[in-house]
XYZ file of C-alpha atoms in Angstrom:
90
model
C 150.349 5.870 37.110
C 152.689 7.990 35.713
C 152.191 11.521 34.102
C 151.796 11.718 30.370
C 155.054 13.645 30.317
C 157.021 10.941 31.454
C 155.145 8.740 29.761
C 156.077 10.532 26.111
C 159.245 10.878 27.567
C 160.210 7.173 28.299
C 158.522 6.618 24.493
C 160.963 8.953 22.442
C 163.871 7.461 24.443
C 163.140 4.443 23.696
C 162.320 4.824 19.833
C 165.736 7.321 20.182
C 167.193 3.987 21.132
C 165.428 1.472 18.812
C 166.547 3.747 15.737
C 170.310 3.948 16.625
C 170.683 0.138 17.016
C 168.627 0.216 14.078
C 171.549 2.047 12.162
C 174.517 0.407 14.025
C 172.930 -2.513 13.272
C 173.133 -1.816 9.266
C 176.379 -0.697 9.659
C 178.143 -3.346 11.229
C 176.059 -6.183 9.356
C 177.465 -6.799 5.939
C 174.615 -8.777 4.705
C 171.863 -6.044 5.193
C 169.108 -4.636 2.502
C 169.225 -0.919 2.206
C 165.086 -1.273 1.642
C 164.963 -3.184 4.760
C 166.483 -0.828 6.960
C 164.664 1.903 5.770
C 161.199 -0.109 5.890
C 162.572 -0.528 9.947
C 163.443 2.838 10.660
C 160.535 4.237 9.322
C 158.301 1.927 11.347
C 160.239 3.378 14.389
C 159.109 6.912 13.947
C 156.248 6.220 13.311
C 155.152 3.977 16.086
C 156.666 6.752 18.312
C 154.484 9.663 16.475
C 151.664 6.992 17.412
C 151.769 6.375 20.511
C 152.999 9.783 21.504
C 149.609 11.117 19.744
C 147.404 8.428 21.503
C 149.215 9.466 24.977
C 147.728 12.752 24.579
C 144.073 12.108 23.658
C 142.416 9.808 25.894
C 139.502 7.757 24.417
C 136.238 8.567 25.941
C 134.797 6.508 27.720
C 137.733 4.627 29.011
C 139.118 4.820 32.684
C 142.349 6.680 32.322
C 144.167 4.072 34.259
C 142.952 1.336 32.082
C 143.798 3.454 28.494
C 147.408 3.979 29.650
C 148.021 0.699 30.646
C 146.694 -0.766 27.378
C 148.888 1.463 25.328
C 152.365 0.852 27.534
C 151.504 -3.003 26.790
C 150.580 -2.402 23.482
C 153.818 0.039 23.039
C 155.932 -3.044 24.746
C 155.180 -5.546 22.065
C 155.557 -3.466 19.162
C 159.030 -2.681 20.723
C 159.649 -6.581 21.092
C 158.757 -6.681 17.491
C 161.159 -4.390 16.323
C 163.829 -5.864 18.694
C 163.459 -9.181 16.762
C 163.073 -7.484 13.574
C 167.021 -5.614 13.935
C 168.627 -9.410 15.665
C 167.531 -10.782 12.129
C 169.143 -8.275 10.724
C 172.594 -9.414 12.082
């Protein structure tokens, strides 16, 4: 398991990530709602401020182990979801 370091680490890098193909994204789509990409890259910061806040309190009553991995899968899908959400945007 890693440390929670890393593991807030590896989460603002990859919302870092998310929001600039978020905004390239916009940019080189010519099609694109200004609401929608807004709506998007305000879900990104805020699933980061999430999960970054639910990395540092553990539940109790929850095995460590178990509580991080539930959050890195739970983390993966909502970054799946906002993968799909900026290839529609296209």
């Amino acid at each position: 398991m890693a440390n929670r370091r890393t593991i807030k680490h590896n989460i603002n890098r990859i919302c870092e990530e998310l929001f600039a193909e978020c905004i390239a994204a916009s940019l080189y789509s010519a099609e694109v709602e200004r609401e929608n990409v807004e709506a998007m890259l305000h879900s990104i910061i805020k699933m980061g401020g999430d999960y970054t806040r639910r990395v540092s309190h553990v539940e109790p009553g929850i095995p460590a182990k178990t509580y991080f991995k539930n959050i890195i899968e739970q983390f993966n899908s909502s970054v799946n979801e906002i993968v799909d959400q900026i290839n529609n945007l296209h």
